GROMACS .gro file of C-alpha atoms in nm:
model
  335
    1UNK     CA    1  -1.556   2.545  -7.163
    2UNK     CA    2  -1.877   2.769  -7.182
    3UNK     CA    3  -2.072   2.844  -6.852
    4UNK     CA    4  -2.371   2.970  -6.889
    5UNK     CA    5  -2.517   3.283  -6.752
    6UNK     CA    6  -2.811   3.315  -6.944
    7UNK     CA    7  -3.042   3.046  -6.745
    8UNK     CA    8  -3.441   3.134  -6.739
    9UNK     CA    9  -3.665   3.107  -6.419
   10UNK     CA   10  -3.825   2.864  -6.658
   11UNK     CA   11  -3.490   2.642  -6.680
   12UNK     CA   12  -3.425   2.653  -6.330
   13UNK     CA   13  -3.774   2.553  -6.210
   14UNK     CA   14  -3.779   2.301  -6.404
   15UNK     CA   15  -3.455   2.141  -6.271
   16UNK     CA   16  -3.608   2.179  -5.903
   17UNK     CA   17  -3.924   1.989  -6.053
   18UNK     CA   18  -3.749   1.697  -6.163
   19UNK     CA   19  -3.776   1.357  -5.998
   20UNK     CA   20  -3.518   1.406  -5.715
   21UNK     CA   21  -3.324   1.071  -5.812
   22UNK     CA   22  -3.272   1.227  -6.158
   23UNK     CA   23  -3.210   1.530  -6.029
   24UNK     CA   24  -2.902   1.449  -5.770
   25UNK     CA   25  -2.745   1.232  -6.085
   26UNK     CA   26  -2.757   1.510  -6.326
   27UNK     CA   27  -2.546   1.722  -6.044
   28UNK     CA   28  -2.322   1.477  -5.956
   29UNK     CA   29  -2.221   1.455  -6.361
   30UNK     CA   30  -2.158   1.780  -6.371
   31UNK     CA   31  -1.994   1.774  -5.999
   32UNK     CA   32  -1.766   1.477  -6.126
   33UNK     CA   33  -1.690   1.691  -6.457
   34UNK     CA   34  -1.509   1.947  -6.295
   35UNK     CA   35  -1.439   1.853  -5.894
   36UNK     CA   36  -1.288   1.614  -5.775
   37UNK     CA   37  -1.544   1.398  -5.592
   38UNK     CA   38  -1.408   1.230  -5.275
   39UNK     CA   39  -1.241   1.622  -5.187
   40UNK     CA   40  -1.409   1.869  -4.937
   41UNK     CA   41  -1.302   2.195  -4.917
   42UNK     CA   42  -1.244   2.270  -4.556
   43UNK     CA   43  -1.299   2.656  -4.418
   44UNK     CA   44  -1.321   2.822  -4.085
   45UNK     CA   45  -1.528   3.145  -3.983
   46UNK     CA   46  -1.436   3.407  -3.747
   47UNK     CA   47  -1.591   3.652  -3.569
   48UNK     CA   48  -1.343   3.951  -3.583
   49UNK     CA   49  -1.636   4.218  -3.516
   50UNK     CA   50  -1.945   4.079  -3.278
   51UNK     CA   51  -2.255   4.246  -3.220
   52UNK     CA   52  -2.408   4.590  -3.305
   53UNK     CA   53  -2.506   4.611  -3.673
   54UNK     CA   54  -2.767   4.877  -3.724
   55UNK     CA   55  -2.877   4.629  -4.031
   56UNK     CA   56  -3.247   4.456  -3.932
   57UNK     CA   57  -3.200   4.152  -4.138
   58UNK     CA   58  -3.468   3.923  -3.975
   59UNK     CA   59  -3.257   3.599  -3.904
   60UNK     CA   60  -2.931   3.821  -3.762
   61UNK     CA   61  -2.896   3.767  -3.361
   62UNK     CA   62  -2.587   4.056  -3.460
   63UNK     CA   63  -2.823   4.339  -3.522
   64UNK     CA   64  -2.926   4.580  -3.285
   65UNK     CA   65  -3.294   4.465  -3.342
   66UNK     CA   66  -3.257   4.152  -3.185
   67UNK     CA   67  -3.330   4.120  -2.826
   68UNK     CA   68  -3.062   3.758  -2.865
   69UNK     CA   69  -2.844   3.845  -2.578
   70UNK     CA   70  -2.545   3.936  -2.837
   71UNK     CA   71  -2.299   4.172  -2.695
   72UNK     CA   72  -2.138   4.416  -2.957
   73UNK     CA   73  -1.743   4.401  -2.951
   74UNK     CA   74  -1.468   4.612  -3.064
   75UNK     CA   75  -1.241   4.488  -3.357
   76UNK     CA   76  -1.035   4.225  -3.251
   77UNK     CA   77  -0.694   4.262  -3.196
   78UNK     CA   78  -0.453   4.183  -3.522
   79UNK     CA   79  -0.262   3.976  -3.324
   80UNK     CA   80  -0.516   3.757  -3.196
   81UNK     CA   81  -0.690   3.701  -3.537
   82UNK     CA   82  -0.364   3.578  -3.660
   83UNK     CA   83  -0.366   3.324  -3.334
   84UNK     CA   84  -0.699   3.177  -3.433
   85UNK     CA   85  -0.571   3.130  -3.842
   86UNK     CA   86  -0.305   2.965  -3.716
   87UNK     CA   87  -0.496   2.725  -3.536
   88UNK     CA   88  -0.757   2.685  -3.809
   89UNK     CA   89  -0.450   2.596  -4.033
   90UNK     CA   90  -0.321   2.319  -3.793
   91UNK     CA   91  -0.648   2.145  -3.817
   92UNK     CA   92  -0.642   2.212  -4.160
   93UNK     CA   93  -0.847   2.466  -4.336
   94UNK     CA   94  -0.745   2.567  -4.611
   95UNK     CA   95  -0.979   2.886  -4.615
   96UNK     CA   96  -0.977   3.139  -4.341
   97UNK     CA   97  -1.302   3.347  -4.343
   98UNK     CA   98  -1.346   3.661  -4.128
   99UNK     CA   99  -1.677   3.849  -4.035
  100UNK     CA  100  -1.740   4.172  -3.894
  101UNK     CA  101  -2.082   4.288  -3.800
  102UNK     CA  102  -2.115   4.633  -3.999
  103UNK     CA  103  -2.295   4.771  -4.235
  104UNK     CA  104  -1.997   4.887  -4.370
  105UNK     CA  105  -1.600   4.932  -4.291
  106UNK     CA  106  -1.525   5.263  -4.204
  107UNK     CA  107  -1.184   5.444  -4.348
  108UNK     CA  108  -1.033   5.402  -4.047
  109UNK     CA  109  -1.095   5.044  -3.989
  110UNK     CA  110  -0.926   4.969  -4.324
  111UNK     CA  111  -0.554   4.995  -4.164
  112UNK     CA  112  -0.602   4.711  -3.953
  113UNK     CA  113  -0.850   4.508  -4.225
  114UNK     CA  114  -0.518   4.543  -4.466
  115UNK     CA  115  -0.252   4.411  -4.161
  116UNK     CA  116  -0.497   4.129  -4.087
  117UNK     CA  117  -0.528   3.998  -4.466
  118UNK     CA  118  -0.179   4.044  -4.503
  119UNK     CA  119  -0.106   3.835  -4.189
  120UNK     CA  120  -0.313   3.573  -4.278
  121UNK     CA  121  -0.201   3.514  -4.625
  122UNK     CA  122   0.151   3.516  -4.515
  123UNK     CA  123   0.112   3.206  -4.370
  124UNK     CA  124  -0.047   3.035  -4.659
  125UNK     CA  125  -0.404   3.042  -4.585
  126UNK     CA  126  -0.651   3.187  -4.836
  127UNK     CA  127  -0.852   3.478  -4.691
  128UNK     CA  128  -1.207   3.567  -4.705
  129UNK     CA  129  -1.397   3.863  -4.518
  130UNK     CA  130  -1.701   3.994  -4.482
  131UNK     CA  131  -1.812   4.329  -4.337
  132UNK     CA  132  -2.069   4.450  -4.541
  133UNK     CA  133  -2.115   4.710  -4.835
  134UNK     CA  134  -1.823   4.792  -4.976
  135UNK     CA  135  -1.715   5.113  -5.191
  136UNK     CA  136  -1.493   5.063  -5.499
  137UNK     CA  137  -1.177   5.243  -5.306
  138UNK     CA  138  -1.204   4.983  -5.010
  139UNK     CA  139  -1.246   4.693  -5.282
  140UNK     CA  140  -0.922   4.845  -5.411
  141UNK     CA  141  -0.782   4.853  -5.067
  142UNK     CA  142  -0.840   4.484  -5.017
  143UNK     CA  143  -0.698   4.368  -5.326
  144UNK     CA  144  -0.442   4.503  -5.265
  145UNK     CA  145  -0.389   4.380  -4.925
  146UNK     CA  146  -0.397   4.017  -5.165
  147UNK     CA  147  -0.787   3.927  -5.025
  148UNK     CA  148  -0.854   3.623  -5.183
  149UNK     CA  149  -1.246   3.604  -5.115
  150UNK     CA  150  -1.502   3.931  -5.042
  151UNK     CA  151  -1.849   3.735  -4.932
  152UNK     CA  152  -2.204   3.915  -4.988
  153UNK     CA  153  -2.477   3.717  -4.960
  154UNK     CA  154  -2.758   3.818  -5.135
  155UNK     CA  155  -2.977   3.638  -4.903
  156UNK     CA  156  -3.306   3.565  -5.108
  157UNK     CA  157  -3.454   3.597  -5.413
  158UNK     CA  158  -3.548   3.986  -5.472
  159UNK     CA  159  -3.907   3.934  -5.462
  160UNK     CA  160  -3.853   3.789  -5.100
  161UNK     CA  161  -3.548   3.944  -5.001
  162UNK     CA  162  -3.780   4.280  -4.891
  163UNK     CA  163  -3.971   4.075  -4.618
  164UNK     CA  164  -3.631   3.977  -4.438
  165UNK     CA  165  -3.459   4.342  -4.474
  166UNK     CA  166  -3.584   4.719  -4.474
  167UNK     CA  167  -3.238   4.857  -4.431
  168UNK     CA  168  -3.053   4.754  -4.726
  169UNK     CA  169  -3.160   4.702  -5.092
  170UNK     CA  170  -3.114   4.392  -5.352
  171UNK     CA  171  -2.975   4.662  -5.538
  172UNK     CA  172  -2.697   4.786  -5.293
  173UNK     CA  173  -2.596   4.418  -5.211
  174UNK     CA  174  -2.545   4.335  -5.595
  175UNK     CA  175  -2.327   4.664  -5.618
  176UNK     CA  176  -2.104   4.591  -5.407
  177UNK     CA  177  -2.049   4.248  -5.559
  178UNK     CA  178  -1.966   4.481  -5.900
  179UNK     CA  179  -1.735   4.670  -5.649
  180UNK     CA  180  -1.622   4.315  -5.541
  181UNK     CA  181  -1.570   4.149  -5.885
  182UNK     CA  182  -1.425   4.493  -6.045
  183UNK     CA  183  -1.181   4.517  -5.806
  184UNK     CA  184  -0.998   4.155  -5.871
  185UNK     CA  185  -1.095   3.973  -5.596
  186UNK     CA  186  -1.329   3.660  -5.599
  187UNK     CA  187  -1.668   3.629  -5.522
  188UNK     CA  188  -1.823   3.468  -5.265
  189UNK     CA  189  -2.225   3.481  -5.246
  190UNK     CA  190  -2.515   3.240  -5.163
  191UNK     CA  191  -2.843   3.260  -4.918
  192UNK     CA  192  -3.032   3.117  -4.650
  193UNK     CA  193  -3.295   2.920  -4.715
  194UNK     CA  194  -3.591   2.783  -4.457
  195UNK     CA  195  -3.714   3.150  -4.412
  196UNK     CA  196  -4.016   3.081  -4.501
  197UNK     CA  197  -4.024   3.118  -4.834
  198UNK     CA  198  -4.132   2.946  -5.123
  199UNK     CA  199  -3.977   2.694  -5.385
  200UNK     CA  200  -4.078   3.014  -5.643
  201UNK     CA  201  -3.827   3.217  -5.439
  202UNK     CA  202  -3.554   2.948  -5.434
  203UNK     CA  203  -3.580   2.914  -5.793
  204UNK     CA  204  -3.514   3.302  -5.778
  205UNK     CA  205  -3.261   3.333  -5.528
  206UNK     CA  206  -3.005   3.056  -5.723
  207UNK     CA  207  -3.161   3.277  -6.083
  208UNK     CA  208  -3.017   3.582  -5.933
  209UNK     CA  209  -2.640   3.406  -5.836
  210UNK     CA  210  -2.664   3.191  -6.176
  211UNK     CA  211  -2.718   3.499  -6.406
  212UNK     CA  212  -2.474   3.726  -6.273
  213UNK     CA  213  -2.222   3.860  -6.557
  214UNK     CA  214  -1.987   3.604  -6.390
  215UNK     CA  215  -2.043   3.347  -6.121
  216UNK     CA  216  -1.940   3.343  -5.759
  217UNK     CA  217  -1.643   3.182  -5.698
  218UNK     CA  218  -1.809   3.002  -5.411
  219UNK     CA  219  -2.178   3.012  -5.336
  220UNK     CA  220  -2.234   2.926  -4.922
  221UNK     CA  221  -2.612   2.762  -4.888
  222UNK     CA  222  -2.726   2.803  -4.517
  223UNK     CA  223  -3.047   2.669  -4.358
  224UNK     CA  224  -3.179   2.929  -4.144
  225UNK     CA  225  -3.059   2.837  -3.793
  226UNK     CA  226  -3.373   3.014  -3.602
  227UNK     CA  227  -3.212   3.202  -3.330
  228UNK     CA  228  -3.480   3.318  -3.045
  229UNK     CA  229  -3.510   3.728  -3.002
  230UNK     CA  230  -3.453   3.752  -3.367
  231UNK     CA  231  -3.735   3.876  -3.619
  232UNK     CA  232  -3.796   3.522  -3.796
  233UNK     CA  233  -3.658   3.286  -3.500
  234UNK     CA  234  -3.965   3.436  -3.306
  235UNK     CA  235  -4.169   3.398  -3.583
  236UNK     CA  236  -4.108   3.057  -3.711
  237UNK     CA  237  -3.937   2.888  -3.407
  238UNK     CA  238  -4.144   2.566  -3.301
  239UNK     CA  239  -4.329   2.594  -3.640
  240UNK     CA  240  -4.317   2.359  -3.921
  241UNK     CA  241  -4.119   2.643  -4.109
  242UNK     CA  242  -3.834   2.630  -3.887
  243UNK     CA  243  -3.636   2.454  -4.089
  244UNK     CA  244  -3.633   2.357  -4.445
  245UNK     CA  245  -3.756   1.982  -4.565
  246UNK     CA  246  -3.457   1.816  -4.611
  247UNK     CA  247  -3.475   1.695  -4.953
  248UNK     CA  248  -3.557   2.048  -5.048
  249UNK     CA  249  -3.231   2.101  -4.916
  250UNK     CA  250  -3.068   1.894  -5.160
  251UNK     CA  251  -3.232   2.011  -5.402
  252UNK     CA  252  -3.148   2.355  -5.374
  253UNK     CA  253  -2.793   2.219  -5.352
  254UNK     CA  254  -2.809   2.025  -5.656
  255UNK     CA  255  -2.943   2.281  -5.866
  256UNK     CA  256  -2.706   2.558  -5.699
  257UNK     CA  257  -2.444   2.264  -5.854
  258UNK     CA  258  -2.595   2.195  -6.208
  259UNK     CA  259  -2.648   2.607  -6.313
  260UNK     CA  260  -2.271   2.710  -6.164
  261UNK     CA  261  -2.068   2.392  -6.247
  262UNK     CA  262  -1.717   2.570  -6.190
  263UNK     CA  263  -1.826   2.746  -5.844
  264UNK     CA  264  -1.721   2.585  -5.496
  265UNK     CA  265  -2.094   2.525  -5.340
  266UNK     CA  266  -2.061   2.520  -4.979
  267UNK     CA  267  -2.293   2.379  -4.657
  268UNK     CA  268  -2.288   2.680  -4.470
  269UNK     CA  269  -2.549   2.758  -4.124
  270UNK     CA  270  -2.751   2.447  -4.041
  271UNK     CA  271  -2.552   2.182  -4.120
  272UNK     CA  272  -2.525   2.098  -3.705
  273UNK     CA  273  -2.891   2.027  -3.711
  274UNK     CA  274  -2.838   1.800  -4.050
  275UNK     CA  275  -2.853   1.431  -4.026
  276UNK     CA  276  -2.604   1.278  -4.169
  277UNK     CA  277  -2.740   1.106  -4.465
  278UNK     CA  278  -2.870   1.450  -4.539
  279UNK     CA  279  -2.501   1.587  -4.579
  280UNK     CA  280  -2.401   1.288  -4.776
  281UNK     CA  281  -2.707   1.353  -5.026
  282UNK     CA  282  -2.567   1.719  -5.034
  283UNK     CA  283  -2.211   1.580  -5.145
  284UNK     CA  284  -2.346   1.333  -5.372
  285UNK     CA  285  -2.562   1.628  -5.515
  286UNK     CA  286  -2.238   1.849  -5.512
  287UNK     CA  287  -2.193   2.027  -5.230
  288UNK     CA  288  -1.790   2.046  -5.167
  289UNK     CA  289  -1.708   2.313  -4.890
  290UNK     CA  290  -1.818   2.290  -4.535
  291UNK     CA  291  -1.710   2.552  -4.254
  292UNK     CA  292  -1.537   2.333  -3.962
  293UNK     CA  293  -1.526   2.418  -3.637
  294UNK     CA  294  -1.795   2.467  -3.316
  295UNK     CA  295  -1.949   2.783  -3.438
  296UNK     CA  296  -2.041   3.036  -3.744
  297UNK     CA  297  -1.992   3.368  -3.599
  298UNK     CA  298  -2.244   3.320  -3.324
  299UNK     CA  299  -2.452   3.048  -3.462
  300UNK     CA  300  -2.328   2.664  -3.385
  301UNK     CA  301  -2.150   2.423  -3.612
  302UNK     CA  302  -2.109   2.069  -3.605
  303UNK     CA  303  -1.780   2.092  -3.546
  304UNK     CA  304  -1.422   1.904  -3.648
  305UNK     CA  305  -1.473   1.578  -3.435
  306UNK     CA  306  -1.826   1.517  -3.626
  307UNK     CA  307  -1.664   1.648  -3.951
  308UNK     CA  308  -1.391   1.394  -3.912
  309UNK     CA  309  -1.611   1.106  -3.823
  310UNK     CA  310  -1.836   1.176  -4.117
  311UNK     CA  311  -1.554   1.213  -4.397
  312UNK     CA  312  -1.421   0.893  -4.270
  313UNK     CA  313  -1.760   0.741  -4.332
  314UNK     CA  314  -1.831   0.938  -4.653
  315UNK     CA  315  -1.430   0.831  -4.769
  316UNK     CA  316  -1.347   1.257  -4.793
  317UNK     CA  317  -1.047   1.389  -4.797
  318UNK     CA  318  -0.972   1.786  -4.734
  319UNK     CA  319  -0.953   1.955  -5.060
  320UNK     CA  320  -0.544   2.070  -5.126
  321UNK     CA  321  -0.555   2.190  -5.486
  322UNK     CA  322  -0.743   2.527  -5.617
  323UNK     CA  323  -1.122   2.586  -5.700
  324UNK     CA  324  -1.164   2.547  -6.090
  325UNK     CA  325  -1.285   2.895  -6.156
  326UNK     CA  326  -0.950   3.039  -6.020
  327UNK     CA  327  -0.786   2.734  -6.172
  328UNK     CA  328  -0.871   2.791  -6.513
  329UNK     CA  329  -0.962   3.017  -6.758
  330UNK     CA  330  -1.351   3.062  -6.822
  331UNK     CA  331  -1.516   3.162  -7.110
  332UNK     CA  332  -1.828   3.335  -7.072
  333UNK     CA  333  -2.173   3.250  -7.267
  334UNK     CA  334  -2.243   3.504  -7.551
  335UNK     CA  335  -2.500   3.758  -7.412
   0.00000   0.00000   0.00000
């Protein structure tokens, strides 16, 4: 099949300005075209690295901007990361995700980096990490270590992306996706939206992901959770920018769906404040990876008894099989 990478602001506005009914049908065709539709792909985020990013993104309580009570911690312990994969597996994940808060891995973190990936795919789990910028040698590093997932978030759209973060570029984030993608290992990249910026900005943010020379594998869509001492929990808490209109939610879901048909588009930060007829619109509108558990790093989740209760409503099951962009061979739209 051909998957387009050539979509226009013009396109993708357009899809966001559609009546939502039509809108959240169109996805769920192309959902139903290449997903299975009654199969969630369940995931679980740890913190292997707390605290102490010199980064100043604006919605971080991990950066040493915030005044959000977040202590900064050592790199776990191999061991114990390899404890809490093998408990994510019994309540089945099928994706373990690990976070550290840097800016970037220093050489001599790699060592244990490599022992933890290799731990964690030895017991059948597919691994993701994140710990910021990444040079081509440490991409190598990780491949080799058999990472199955490197996620980057590119956050925003560019134009927007300046008034959450000083410290890092658009630019920097999208190189080390290149370092990412050049290295063998699959992409994972979304946003967070309810920031406080515009639909014009949404529409730019899924242009961005949508044009890239190939799509993420998976492509996380948080709500900003606002946390207090942090640059924009301050700033929006208690305001009617707090949090995003919920049907603008779903929208941003369903177009995230219809422009990057093959790519596993997951309810990320948010979702514990998320009614749930808003997460069954986002399934309905494609959405088809959640992250289970109590927390995200150091924000909450809604965790696996809610998760449960709502598949069983919704008729889910946990997703077993592999994504379709690492199932199947893609061929690209002509430039």
């Amino acid at each position: 099949m051909t998957i387009r990478t050539d979509w226009t602001r013009a396109e993708i506005a357009a899809l966001f300005d559609l009546p939502f009914s039509e809108l959240v049908f169109h996805a769920a065709t192309v959902h139903r075209a290449h997903h299975a539709p009654d199969q969630v792909q369940l995931c679980t985020l740890l913190s292997i690295k707390t605290g102490g990013c010199p980064e100043d993104c604006g919605y971080c309580s991990q950066s040493v901007k915030a005044d959000s009570g977040v202590a900064a911690t050592k790199l776990m312990d191999v061991q114990a990361v390899l404890q809490s994969a093998a408990q994510a597996k019994d309540h089945g994940s099928q994706r373990f995700c690990m976070g550290a808060a840097w800016r970037n891995p220093k050489d001599r973190d790699m060592p244990a980096i490599v022992e933890i990936v290799k731990g964690v795919r030895a017991m059948g789990l597919e691994t993701c990490m994140t710990l910021g910028m990444l040079t081509p040698k440490q991409a190598d590093m990780l491949a080799e270590a058999g990472l199955d997932y490197y996620n980057h978030n590119i956050d925003s759209s560019p134009e927007y992306y300046e008034r959450v973060i000083t410290t890092r570029t658009m630019d920097q984030r999208l190189e080390t996706l290149s370092n990412v993608r050049a290295s063998g290992i699959n992409v994972c990249s979304g946003g967070i939206v309810g920031m406080g910026e515009t639909r014009e900005d949404r529409v730019g943010f899924i242009h961005t992901l949508a044009t890239l020379p190939a799509h993420p594998e998976s492509v996380p869509v948080n709500a900003l959770v606002p946390v207090k001492g942090t640059v924009l929990g301050d700033m929006l808490a208690d305001t009617p920018l707090a949090k995003i209109d919920d049907i603008e939610f779903v929208r941003t879901v369903a177009v995230a769906r219809i422009t990057m048909p093959l790519s596993m588009v997951r309810l990320s930060a948010g979702r514990e404040s998320m009614s749930e007829a808003t997460q069954a619109l986002c399934v309905m509108a494609g959405a088809n990876s959640i992250f289970t558990g109590d927390k995200l790093l150091t924000a909450p989740n809604a965790g696996d008894d809610s998760d449960a209760a709502l598949f069983a409503k919704l008729g889910l099951t946990a997703l077993k099989g592999e994504e379709p962009l690492r199932a199947c061979p893609v061929v690209e739209a002509a430039e």
